[in-house]
C-alpha cells in the first residue's frame, strides 16, 4: 500500500497569512494526488485534483503542485472559512489512501 | 445539484450486521463509480470499498474484505454497503462518495454524502 504522510500535523496561522501543507507519498504517484478539506461534523470537500487542478467552485487562493512523491497545498491568504482539516489522497492505485490530515487553526 | 444521502446507520453489537444505503440524485447514477469511505471518531479518512458505474467491478480494503459487500441498484439510484461480522474497529461515520468517472480506477471523489454513524458496541 502507498503511505501518504502529511506535514505538519497542525498549524496555527492568522487570517490573511499564507499556509503551506506538504504531502509525501511512499512511492512515486506521478500527479495522482488529490486534496480535500473537512470541517468539523461535515463531509470532506474536494479542493484540488491531479495535484494542481482546481475543483469547480473552489476559490483561487487554493493551489496545489508537485509530482512524483512530494506535493504541496498552498492557501495564499487564509480566510476565516479556511480553518479546517486538510487531507491528501493518492489516486494512483488500490487501495486508495489518505494522509493523516493537517489541522489548520487560528 | 448532486445529492448523496446515507441512511441505515445505528448501534450494532459486535458480530452483528448492518446495511447502509446511499440515495443518489442530481446526476446519471450509472455513469459514475461510487465508494464508501469511513472515519472513526477523531481519526482520519479510510477508504472502504468502490464499485463501478455498471456494478461489474468492485474493490475492497483488506480490513473489510470478506465481511463487507458493496452493491448498487440503478433502478433506485441507490448504493449499498452490507456489513457483516462487525467489530469495534468498524465504529465510524460512513460516507458515500461519487467518483469523477465510471471506473473504480478513477479514484477521485468529487461529491460526498453527509455520513451515517455506525457504533459497534455491546
JSON list of C-alpha atoms in Angstrom, two decimals:
[
{"chain": "A", "resi": 1, "resn": "UNK", "atom": "CA", "xyz": [0.00, 0.00, 0.00]},
{"chain": "A", "resi": 2, "resn": "UNK", "atom": "CA", "xyz": [1.13, 3.56, -0.69]},
{"chain": "A", "resi": 3, "resn": "UNK", "atom": "CA", "xyz": [1.61, 5.50, 2.53]},
{"chain": "A", "resi": 4, "resn": "UNK", "atom": "CA", "xyz": [0.78, 9.20, 2.48]},
{"chain": "A", "resi": 5, "resn": "UNK", "atom": "CA", "xyz": [2.48, 11.39, 5.07]},
{"chain": "A", "resi": 6, "resn": "UNK", "atom": "CA", "xyz": [1.43, 14.99, 5.68]},
{"chain": "A", "resi": 7, "resn": "UNK", "atom": "CA", "xyz": [3.31, 17.68, 7.50]},
{"chain": "A", "resi": 8, "resn": "UNK", "atom": "CA", "xyz": [2.75, 19.45, 9.70]},
{"chain": "A", "resi": 9, "resn": "UNK", "atom": "CA", "xyz": [0.01, 17.64, 11.60]},
{"chain": "A", "resi": 10, "resn": "UNK", "atom": "CA", "xyz": [-1.30, 21.02, 12.67]},
{"chain": "A", "resi": 11, "resn": "UNK", "atom": "CA", "xyz": [-0.50, 24.63, 12.08]},
{"chain": "A", "resi": 12, "resn": "UNK", "atom": "CA", "xyz": [-1.61, 27.90, 13.57]},
{"chain": "A", "resi": 13, "resn": "UNK", "atom": "CA", "xyz": [-2.00, 30.93, 11.38]},
{"chain": "A", "resi": 14, "resn": "UNK", "atom": "CA", "xyz": [-3.84, 34.21, 11.16]},
{"chain": "A", "resi": 15, "resn": "UNK", "atom": "CA", "xyz": [-6.38, 35.49, 8.68]},
{"chain": "A", "resi": 16, "resn": "UNK", "atom": "CA", "xyz": [-4.54, 36.81, 5.65]},
{"chain": "A", "resi": 17, "resn": "UNK", "atom": "CA", "xyz": [-1.45, 34.68, 6.17]},
{"chain": "A", "resi": 18, "resn": "UNK", "atom": "CA", "xyz": [-0.15, 32.10, 3.75]},
{"chain": "A", "resi": 19, "resn": "UNK", "atom": "CA", "xyz": [-0.44, 28.42, 4.72]},
{"chain": "A", "resi": 20, "resn": "UNK", "atom": "CA", "xyz": [1.52, 25.56, 3.21]},
{"chain": "A", "resi": 21, "resn": "UNK", "atom": "CA", "xyz": [0.87, 21.85, 3.75]},
{"chain": "A", "resi": 22, "resn": "UNK", "atom": "CA", "xyz": [3.16, 19.12, 2.45]},
{"chain": "A", "resi": 23, "resn": "UNK", "atom": "CA", "xyz": [2.22, 15.59, 1.47]},
{"chain": "A", "resi": 24, "resn": "UNK", "atom": "CA", "xyz": [4.74, 12.86, 0.71]},
{"chain": "A", "resi": 25, "resn": "UNK", "atom": "CA", "xyz": [3.97, 9.53, -0.92]},
{"chain": "A", "resi": 26, "resn": "UNK", "atom": "CA", "xyz": [5.93, 6.38, -0.10]},
{"chain": "A", "resi": 27, "resn": "UNK", "atom": "CA", "xyz": [6.46, 5.76, -3.83]},
{"chain": "A", "resi": 28, "resn": "UNK", "atom": "CA", "xyz": [6.06, 7.77, -7.00]},
{"chain": "A", "resi": 29, "resn": "UNK", "atom": "CA", "xyz": [2.45, 8.51, -7.87]},
{"chain": "A", "resi": 30, "resn": "UNK", "atom": "CA", "xyz": [3.03, 10.91, -10.79]},
{"chain": "A", "resi": 31, "resn": "UNK", "atom": "CA", "xyz": [0.33, 13.57, -10.31]},
{"chain": "A", "resi": 32, "resn": "UNK", "atom": "CA", "xyz": [-2.34, 11.21, -8.99]},
{"chain": "A", "resi": 33, "resn": "UNK", "atom": "CA", "xyz": [-2.88, 13.32, -5.91]},
{"chain": "A", "resi": 34, "resn": "UNK", "atom": "CA", "xyz": [-5.99, 14.98, -4.54]},
{"chain": "A", "resi": 35, "resn": "UNK", "atom": "CA", "xyz": [-6.59, 17.40, -1.69]},
{"chain": "A", "resi": 36, "resn": "UNK", "atom": "CA", "xyz": [-9.72, 17.58, 0.46]},
{"chain": "A", "resi": 37, "resn": "UNK", "atom": "CA", "xyz": [-10.97, 20.00, 3.09]},
{"chain": "A", "resi": 38, "resn": "UNK", "atom": "CA", "xyz": [-13.05, 18.83, 6.03]},
{"chain": "A", "resi": 39, "resn": "UNK", "atom": "CA", "xyz": [-14.76, 20.98, 8.61]},
{"chain": "A", "resi": 40, "resn": "UNK", "atom": "CA", "xyz": [-15.93, 19.56, 11.95]},
{"chain": "A", "resi": 41, "resn": "UNK", "atom": "CA", "xyz": [-19.04, 17.45, 11.60]},
{"chain": "A", "resi": 42, "resn": "UNK", "atom": "CA", "xyz": [-19.06, 17.83, 7.82]},
{"chain": "A", "resi": 43, "resn": "UNK", "atom": "CA", "xyz": [-18.17, 15.68, 4.85]},
{"chain": "A", "resi": 44, "resn": "UNK", "atom": "CA", "xyz": [-14.87, 16.17, 3.04]},
{"chain": "A", "resi": 45, "resn": "UNK", "atom": "CA", "xyz": [-14.85, 18.50, 0.05]},
{"chain": "A", "resi": 46, "resn": "UNK", "atom": "CA", "xyz": [-12.63, 18.05, -2.98]},
{"chain": "A", "resi": 47, "resn": "UNK", "atom": "CA", "xyz": [-10.35, 21.08, -3.47]},
{"chain": "A", "resi": 48, "resn": "UNK", "atom": "CA", "xyz": [-7.59, 20.02, -5.84]},
{"chain": "A", "resi": 49, "resn": "UNK", "atom": "CA", "xyz": [-7.33, 17.01, -8.14]},
{"chain": "A", "resi": 50, "resn": "UNK", "atom": "CA", "xyz": [-4.49, 15.71, -10.28]},
{"chain": "A", "resi": 51, "resn": "UNK", "atom": "CA", "xyz": [-2.05, 17.56, -7.99]},
{"chain": "A", "resi": 52, "resn": "UNK", "atom": "CA", "xyz": [-2.75, 21.03, -9.34]},
{"chain": "A", "resi": 53, "resn": "UNK", "atom": "CA", "xyz": [-6.21, 21.29, -10.89]},
{"chain": "A", "resi": 54, "resn": "UNK", "atom": "CA", "xyz": [-8.70, 23.41, -9.00]},
{"chain": "A", "resi": 55, "resn": "UNK", "atom": "CA", "xyz": [-12.09, 21.79, -8.50]},
{"chain": "A", "resi": 56, "resn": "UNK", "atom": "CA", "xyz": [-15.02, 23.83, -9.79]},
{"chain": "A", "resi": 57, "resn": "UNK", "atom": "CA", "xyz": [-16.24, 26.34, -7.24]},
{"chain": "A", "resi": 58, "resn": "UNK", "atom": "CA", "xyz": [-13.07, 26.32, -5.14]},
{"chain": "A", "resi": 59, "resn": "UNK", "atom": "CA", "xyz": [-11.54, 29.76, -4.54]},
{"chain": "A", "resi": 60, "resn": "UNK", "atom": "CA", "xyz": [-8.37, 30.57, -6.43]},
{"chain": "A", "resi": 61, "resn": "UNK", "atom": "CA", "xyz": [-6.45, 31.19, -3.19]},
{"chain": "A", "resi": 62, "resn": "UNK", "atom": "CA", "xyz": [-6.08, 27.40, -3.05]},
{"chain": "A", "resi": 63, "resn": "UNK", "atom": "CA", "xyz": [-3.36, 25.91, -5.21]},
{"chain": "A", "resi": 64, "resn": "UNK", "atom": "CA", "xyz": [-1.51, 22.64, -5.46]},
{"chain": "A", "resi": 65, "resn": "UNK", "atom": "CA", "xyz": [1.68, 21.47, -7.06]},
{"chain": "A", "resi": 66, "resn": "UNK", "atom": "CA", "xyz": [4.11, 18.63, -7.13]},
{"chain": "A", "resi": 67, "resn": "UNK", "atom": "CA", "xyz": [4.68, 15.32, -8.81]},
{"chain": "A", "resi": 68, "resn": "UNK", "atom": "CA", "xyz": [6.31, 12.01, -8.04]},
{"chain": "A", "resi": 69, "resn": "UNK", "atom": "CA", "xyz": [6.45, 11.78, -4.27]},
{"chain": "A", "resi": 70, "resn": "UNK", "atom": "CA", "xyz": [6.28, 15.36, -3.00]},
{"chain": "A", "resi": 71, "resn": "UNK", "atom": "CA", "xyz": [3.25, 17.63, -3.11]},
{"chain": "A", "resi": 72, "resn": "UNK", "atom": "CA", "xyz": [2.21, 20.95, -1.64]},
{"chain": "A", "resi": 73, "resn": "UNK", "atom": "CA", "xyz": [-1.13, 22.58, -0.92]},
{"chain": "A", "resi": 74, "resn": "UNK", "atom": "CA", "xyz": [-0.95, 26.35, -0.56]},
{"chain": "A", "resi": 75, "resn": "UNK", "atom": "CA", "xyz": [-3.60, 28.71, 0.73]},
{"chain": "A", "resi": 76, "resn": "UNK", "atom": "CA", "xyz": [-2.36, 32.11, -0.36]},
{"chain": "A", "resi": 77, "resn": "UNK", "atom": "CA", "xyz": [-4.34, 34.24, 2.08]},
{"chain": "A", "resi": 78, "resn": "UNK", "atom": "CA", "xyz": [-6.23, 32.41, 4.81]},
{"chain": "A", "resi": 79, "resn": "UNK", "atom": "CA", "xyz": [-9.86, 33.32, 5.24]},
{"chain": "A", "resi": 80, "resn": "UNK", "atom": "CA", "xyz": [-11.96, 32.53, 8.33]},
{"chain": "A", "resi": 81, "resn": "UNK", "atom": "CA", "xyz": [-13.79, 29.77, 6.46]},
{"chain": "A", "resi": 82, "resn": "UNK", "atom": "CA", "xyz": [-10.48, 28.01, 5.63]},
{"chain": "A", "resi": 83, "resn": "UNK", "atom": "CA", "xyz": [-9.83, 26.87, 9.17]},
{"chain": "A", "resi": 84, "resn": "UNK", "atom": "CA", "xyz": [-10.37, 23.14, 8.80]},
{"chain": "A", "resi": 85, "resn": "UNK", "atom": "CA", "xyz": [-8.54, 19.85, 8.41]},
{"chain": "A", "resi": 86, "resn": "UNK", "atom": "CA", "xyz": [-6.92, 19.07, 5.06]},
{"chain": "A", "resi": 87, "resn": "UNK", "atom": "CA", "xyz": [-6.23, 15.61, 3.67]},
{"chain": "A", "resi": 88, "resn": "UNK", "atom": "CA", "xyz": [-4.18, 14.48, 0.72]},
{"chain": "A", "resi": 89, "resn": "UNK", "atom": "CA", "xyz": [-5.17, 11.27, -1.09]},
{"chain": "A", "resi": 90, "resn": "UNK", "atom": "CA", "xyz": [-3.41, 9.23, -3.72]},
{"chain": "A", "resi": 91, "resn": "UNK", "atom": "CA", "xyz": [-5.47, 8.04, -6.67]},
{"chain": "A", "resi": 92, "resn": "UNK", "atom": "CA", "xyz": [-2.62, 6.12, -8.28]},
{"chain": "A", "resi": 93, "resn": "UNK", "atom": "CA", "xyz": [-3.60, 2.62, -7.24]},
{"chain": "A", "resi": 94, "resn": "UNK", "atom": "CA", "xyz": [-5.61, 0.50, -4.87]},
{"chain": "A", "resi": 95, "resn": "UNK", "atom": "CA", "xyz": [-6.07, 0.79, -2.02]},
{"chain": "A", "resi": 96, "resn": "UNK", "atom": "CA", "xyz": [-6.95, 4.45, -2.18]},
{"chain": "A", "resi": 97, "resn": "UNK", "atom": "CA", "xyz": [-5.08, 6.00, 0.76]},
{"chain": "A", "resi": 98, "resn": "UNK", "atom": "CA", "xyz": [-5.24, 9.30, 2.61]},
{"chain": "A", "resi": 99, "resn": "UNK", "atom": "CA", "xyz": [-2.74, 11.27, 4.59]},
{"chain": "A", "resi": 100, "resn": "UNK", "atom": "CA", "xyz": [-3.35, 11.58, 8.32]},
{"chain": "A", "resi": 101, "resn": "UNK", "atom": "CA", "xyz": [-4.62, 15.14, 7.96]},
{"chain": "A", "resi": 102, "resn": "UNK", "atom": "CA", "xyz": [-3.39, 18.64, 8.77]},
{"chain": "A", "resi": 103, "resn": "UNK", "atom": "CA", "xyz": [-5.48, 20.78, 11.06]},
{"chain": "A", "resi": 104, "resn": "UNK", "atom": "CA", "xyz": [-5.29, 24.49, 10.27]},
{"chain": "A", "resi": 105, "resn": "UNK", "atom": "CA", "xyz": [-6.18, 26.52, 13.33]},
{"chain": "A", "resi": 106, "resn": "UNK", "atom": "CA", "xyz": [-6.43, 30.16, 14.15]},
{"chain": "B", "resi": 1, "resn": "UNK", "atom": "CA", "xyz": [-27.09, 19.56, -7.85]},
{"chain": "B", "resi": 2, "resn": "UNK", "atom": "CA", "xyz": [-25.55, 16.27, -6.83]},
{"chain": "B", "resi": 3, "resn": "UNK", "atom": "CA", "xyz": [-27.06, 14.92, -3.64]},
{"chain": "B", "resi": 4, "resn": "UNK", "atom": "CA", "xyz": [-25.99, 11.84, -1.69]},
{"chain": "B", "resi": 5, "resn": "UNK", "atom": "CA", "xyz": [-27.99, 10.83, 1.35]},
{"chain": "B", "resi": 6, "resn": "UNK", "atom": "CA", "xyz": [-26.81, 7.98, 3.55]},
{"chain": "B", "resi": 7, "resn": "UNK", "atom": "CA", "xyz": [-29.06, 6.03, 5.86]},
{"chain": "B", "resi": 8, "resn": "UNK", "atom": "CA", "xyz": [-29.08, 2.79, 7.82]},
{"chain": "B", "resi": 9, "resn": "UNK", "atom": "CA", "xyz": [-26.55, 3.62, 10.50]},
{"chain": "B", "resi": 10, "resn": "UNK", "atom": "CA", "xyz": [-27.11, 2.91, 14.15]},
{"chain": "B", "resi": 11, "resn": "UNK", "atom": "CA", "xyz": [-25.84, 0.97, 17.10]},
{"chain": "B", "resi": 12, "resn": "UNK", "atom": "CA", "xyz": [-24.99, -2.67, 16.44]},
{"chain": "B", "resi": 13, "resn": "UNK", "atom": "CA", "xyz": [-23.47, -5.36, 18.62]},
{"chain": "B", "resi": 14, "resn": "UNK", "atom": "CA", "xyz": [-20.12, -6.98, 17.86]},
{"chain": "B", "resi": 15, "resn": "UNK", "atom": "CA", "xyz": [-20.65, -9.81, 15.42]},
{"chain": "B", "resi": 16, "resn": "UNK", "atom": "CA", "xyz": [-23.78, -8.20, 14.08]},
{"chain": "B", "resi": 17, "resn": "UNK", "atom": "CA", "xyz": [-24.75, -6.99, 10.62]},
{"chain": "B", "resi": 18, "resn": "UNK", "atom": "CA", "xyz": [-25.99, -3.76, 9.13]},
{"chain": "B", "resi": 19, "resn": "UNK", "atom": "CA", "xyz": [-26.82, -2.50, 5.65]},
{"chain": "B", "resi": 20, "resn": "UNK", "atom": "CA", "xyz": [-26.11, 1.09, 4.74]},
{"chain": "B", "resi": 21, "resn": "UNK", "atom": "CA", "xyz": [-27.83, 2.87, 1.86]},
{"chain": "B", "resi": 22, "resn": "UNK", "atom": "CA", "xyz": [-26.91, 5.96, -0.10]},
{"chain": "B", "resi": 23, "resn": "UNK", "atom": "CA", "xyz": [-29.65, 7.56, -2.20]},
{"chain": "B", "resi": 24, "resn": "UNK", "atom": "CA", "xyz": [-28.20, 9.49, -5.12]},
{"chain": "B", "resi": 25, "resn": "UNK", "atom": "CA", "xyz": [-29.77, 12.27, -7.17]},
{"chain": "B", "resi": 26, "resn": "UNK", "atom": "CA", "xyz": [-28.79, 15.07, -9.49]},
{"chain": "B", "resi": 27, "resn": "UNK", "atom": "CA", "xyz": [-26.59, 13.03, -11.81]},
{"chain": "B", "resi": 28, "resn": "UNK", "atom": "CA", "xyz": [-26.68, 10.00, -14.06]},
{"chain": "B", "resi": 29, "resn": "UNK", "atom": "CA", "xyz": [-26.14, 7.30, -11.45]},
{"chain": "B", "resi": 30, "resn": "UNK", "atom": "CA", "xyz": [-24.85, 4.56, -13.73]},
{"chain": "B", "resi": 31, "resn": "UNK", "atom": "CA", "xyz": [-22.26, 6.85, -15.30]},
{"chain": "B", "resi": 32, "resn": "UNK", "atom": "CA", "xyz": [-20.15, 7.12, -12.17]},
{"chain": "B", "resi": 33, "resn": "UNK", "atom": "CA", "xyz": [-18.34, 4.78, -9.85]},
{"chain": "B", "resi": 34, "resn": "UNK", "atom": "CA", "xyz": [-19.12, 5.12, -6.15]},
{"chain": "B", "resi": 35, "resn": "UNK", "atom": "CA", "xyz": [-17.22, 4.50, -2.95]},
{"chain": "B", "resi": 36, "resn": "UNK", "atom": "CA", "xyz": [-17.68, 4.15, 0.77]},
{"chain": "B", "resi": 37, "resn": "UNK", "atom": "CA", "xyz": [-15.16, 5.93, 2.99]},
{"chain": "B", "resi": 38, "resn": "UNK", "atom": "CA", "xyz": [-15.24, 5.81, 6.77]},
{"chain": "B", "resi": 39, "resn": "UNK", "atom": "CA", "xyz": [-13.91, 7.92, 9.60]},
{"chain": "B", "resi": 40, "resn": "UNK", "atom": "CA", "xyz": [-13.50, 6.60, 13.11]},
{"chain": "B", "resi": 41, "resn": "UNK", "atom": "CA", "xyz": [-14.25, 9.14, 15.87]},
{"chain": "B", "resi": 42, "resn": "UNK", "atom": "CA", "xyz": [-11.48, 11.73, 15.99]},
{"chain": "B", "resi": 43, "resn": "UNK", "atom": "CA", "xyz": [-9.48, 9.93, 13.30]},
{"chain": "B", "resi": 44, "resn": "UNK", "atom": "CA", "xyz": [-8.67, 10.34, 9.62]},
{"chain": "B", "resi": 45, "resn": "UNK", "atom": "CA", "xyz": [-10.33, 9.06, 6.48]},
{"chain": "B", "resi": 46, "resn": "UNK", "atom": "CA", "xyz": [-10.18, 5.39, 5.48]},
{"chain": "B", "resi": 47, "resn": "UNK", "atom": "CA", "xyz": [-11.37, 4.07, 2.12]},
{"chain": "B", "resi": 48, "resn": "UNK", "atom": "CA", "xyz": [-13.62, 1.03, 2.45]},
{"chain": "B", "resi": 49, "resn": "UNK", "atom": "CA", "xyz": [-14.90, -0.06, -0.95]},
{"chain": "B", "resi": 50, "resn": "UNK", "atom": "CA", "xyz": [-15.64, 1.04, -4.52]},
{"chain": "B", "resi": 51, "resn": "UNK", "atom": "CA", "xyz": [-17.97, -0.12, -7.27]},
{"chain": "B", "resi": 52, "resn": "UNK", "atom": "CA", "xyz": [-18.01, 0.77, -10.96]},
{"chain": "B", "resi": 53, "resn": "UNK", "atom": "CA", "xyz": [-20.86, 2.62, -12.62]},
{"chain": "B", "resi": 54, "resn": "UNK", "atom": "CA", "xyz": [-22.26, -0.55, -14.11]},
{"chain": "B", "resi": 55, "resn": "UNK", "atom": "CA", "xyz": [-21.71, -2.52, -10.93]},
{"chain": "B", "resi": 56, "resn": "UNK", "atom": "CA", "xyz": [-19.47, -5.08, -12.64]},
{"chain": "B", "resi": 57, "resn": "UNK", "atom": "CA", "xyz": [-16.26, -4.20, -10.86]},
{"chain": "B", "resi": 58, "resn": "UNK", "atom": "CA", "xyz": [-15.70, -3.88, -7.11]},
{"chain": "B", "resi": 59, "resn": "UNK", "atom": "CA", "xyz": [-12.76, -3.28, -4.83]},
{"chain": "B", "resi": 60, "resn": "UNK", "atom": "CA", "xyz": [-12.32, -3.59, -1.08]},
{"chain": "B", "resi": 61, "resn": "UNK", "atom": "CA", "xyz": [-9.90, -2.57, 1.61]},
{"chain": "B", "resi": 62, "resn": "UNK", "atom": "CA", "xyz": [-8.17, -5.56, 3.19]},
{"chain": "B", "resi": 63, "resn": "UNK", "atom": "CA", "xyz": [-9.69, -4.60, 6.54]},
{"chain": "B", "resi": 64, "resn": "UNK", "atom": "CA", "xyz": [-13.22, -5.34, 5.29]},
{"chain": "B", "resi": 65, "resn": "UNK", "atom": "CA", "xyz": [-12.66, -7.91, 2.55]},
{"chain": "B", "resi": 66, "resn": "UNK", "atom": "CA", "xyz": [-14.84, -10.97, 3.09]},
{"chain": "B", "resi": 67, "resn": "UNK", "atom": "CA", "xyz": [-17.07, -9.15, 5.58]},
{"chain": "B", "resi": 68, "resn": "UNK", "atom": "CA", "xyz": [-18.47, -6.18, 3.62]},
{"chain": "B", "resi": 69, "resn": "UNK", "atom": "CA", "xyz": [-20.24, -6.21, 0.27]},
{"chain": "B", "resi": 70, "resn": "UNK", "atom": "CA", "xyz": [-20.80, -3.16, -1.91]},
{"chain": "B", "resi": 71, "resn": "UNK", "atom": "CA", "xyz": [-23.64, -3.10, -4.44]},
{"chain": "B", "resi": 72, "resn": "UNK", "atom": "CA", "xyz": [-25.82, -0.68, -6.34]},
{"chain": "B", "resi": 73, "resn": "UNK", "atom": "CA", "xyz": [-29.36, -0.63, -7.72]},
{"chain": "B", "resi": 74, "resn": "UNK", "atom": "CA", "xyz": [-29.67, 1.53, -10.81]},
{"chain": "B", "resi": 75, "resn": "UNK", "atom": "CA", "xyz": [-33.47, 1.34, -10.73]},
{"chain": "B", "resi": 76, "resn": "UNK", "atom": "CA", "xyz": [-33.43, 3.03, -7.32]},
{"chain": "B", "resi": 77, "resn": "UNK", "atom": "CA", "xyz": [-30.30, 5.18, -7.79]},
{"chain": "B", "resi": 78, "resn": "UNK", "atom": "CA", "xyz": [-29.04, 3.73, -4.55]},
{"chain": "B", "resi": 79, "resn": "UNK", "atom": "CA", "xyz": [-25.68, 2.48, -3.34]},
{"chain": "B", "resi": 80, "resn": "UNK", "atom": "CA", "xyz": [-25.44, -0.12, -0.58]},
{"chain": "B", "resi": 81, "resn": "UNK", "atom": "CA", "xyz": [-22.90, -1.47, 1.86]},
{"chain": "B", "resi": 82, "resn": "UNK", "atom": "CA", "xyz": [-23.72, -4.76, 3.55]},
{"chain": "B", "resi": 83, "resn": "UNK", "atom": "CA", "xyz": [-21.60, -5.08, 6.65]},
{"chain": "B", "resi": 84, "resn": "UNK", "atom": "CA", "xyz": [-21.26, -8.43, 8.45]},
{"chain": "B", "resi": 85, "resn": "UNK", "atom": "CA", "xyz": [-19.21, -9.68, 11.40]},
{"chain": "B", "resi": 86, "resn": "UNK", "atom": "CA", "xyz": [-18.83, -6.17, 12.73]},
{"chain": "B", "resi": 87, "resn": "UNK", "atom": "CA", "xyz": [-16.22, -5.36, 15.36]},
{"chain": "B", "resi": 88, "resn": "UNK", "atom": "CA", "xyz": [-15.49, -2.33, 17.50]},
{"chain": "B", "resi": 89, "resn": "UNK", "atom": "CA", "xyz": [-12.82, -1.36, 14.93]},
{"chain": "B", "resi": 90, "resn": "UNK", "atom": "CA", "xyz": [-15.61, -0.78, 12.40]},
{"chain": "B", "resi": 91, "resn": "UNK", "atom": "CA", "xyz": [-17.08, 2.02, 14.52]},
{"chain": "B", "resi": 92, "resn": "UNK", "atom": "CA", "xyz": [-17.07, 5.09, 12.30]},
{"chain": "B", "resi": 93, "resn": "UNK", "atom": "CA", "xyz": [-19.02, 7.60, 10.30]},
{"chain": "B", "resi": 94, "resn": "UNK", "atom": "CA", "xyz": [-19.55, 6.05, 6.87]},
{"chain": "B", "resi": 95, "resn": "UNK", "atom": "CA", "xyz": [-19.63, 8.38, 3.87]},
{"chain": "B", "resi": 96, "resn": "UNK", "atom": "CA", "xyz": [-20.68, 7.53, 0.37]},
{"chain": "B", "resi": 97, "resn": "UNK", "atom": "CA", "xyz": [-18.85, 9.40, -2.35]},
{"chain": "B", "resi": 98, "resn": "UNK", "atom": "CA", "xyz": [-19.10, 9.78, -6.10]},
{"chain": "B", "resi": 99, "resn": "UNK", "atom": "CA", "xyz": [-16.15, 9.25, -8.40]},
{"chain": "B", "resi": 100, "resn": "UNK", "atom": "CA", "xyz": [-15.41, 11.51, -11.35]},
{"chain": "B", "resi": 101, "resn": "UNK", "atom": "CA", "xyz": [-15.67, 8.66, -13.88]},
{"chain": "B", "resi": 102, "resn": "UNK", "atom": "CA", "xyz": [-17.37, 5.30, -14.29]},
{"chain": "B", "resi": 103, "resn": "UNK", "atom": "CA", "xyz": [-14.46, 3.07, -13.37]},
{"chain": "B", "resi": 104, "resn": "UNK", "atom": "CA", "xyz": [-13.16, 2.25, -9.91]},
{"chain": "B", "resi": 105, "resn": "UNK", "atom": "CA", "xyz": [-9.62, 3.10, -11.02]},
{"chain": "B", "resi": 106, "resn": "UNK", "atom": "CA", "xyz": [-10.54, 6.79, -11.21]},
{"chain": "B", "resi": 107, "resn": "UNK", "atom": "CA", "xyz": [-10.09, 7.30, -7.50]},
{"chain": "B", "resi": 108, "resn": "UNK", "atom": "CA", "xyz": [-11.05, 10.97, -7.24]},
{"chain": "B", "resi": 109, "resn": "UNK", "atom": "CA", "xyz": [-14.13, 11.61, -5.10]},
{"chain": "B", "resi": 110, "resn": "UNK", "atom": "CA", "xyz": [-15.86, 14.83, -6.08]},
{"chain": "B", "resi": 111, "resn": "UNK", "atom": "CA", "xyz": [-19.09, 14.64, -4.10]},
{"chain": "B", "resi": 112, "resn": "UNK", "atom": "CA", "xyz": [-19.74, 13.21, -0.63]},
{"chain": "B", "resi": 113, "resn": "UNK", "atom": "CA", "xyz": [-22.79, 12.49, 1.46]},
{"chain": "B", "resi": 114, "resn": "UNK", "atom": "CA", "xyz": [-23.18, 13.81, 4.98]},
{"chain": "B", "resi": 115, "resn": "UNK", "atom": "CA", "xyz": [-22.34, 10.44, 6.54]},
{"chain": "B", "resi": 116, "resn": "UNK", "atom": "CA", "xyz": [-24.07, 7.96, 8.80]},
{"chain": "B", "resi": 117, "resn": "UNK", "atom": "CA", "xyz": [-22.69, 6.84, 12.16]},
{"chain": "B", "resi": 118, "resn": "UNK", "atom": "CA", "xyz": [-22.21, 3.17, 12.93]},
{"chain": "B", "resi": 119, "resn": "UNK", "atom": "CA", "xyz": [-21.23, 2.49, 16.56]},
{"chain": "B", "resi": 120, "resn": "UNK", "atom": "CA", "xyz": [-20.35, -1.13, 17.24]},
{"chain": "B", "resi": 121, "resn": "UNK", "atom": "CA", "xyz": [-20.66, -1.88, 20.92]},
{"chain": "B", "resi": 122, "resn": "UNK", "atom": "CA", "xyz": [-22.17, -4.36, 23.34]}
]
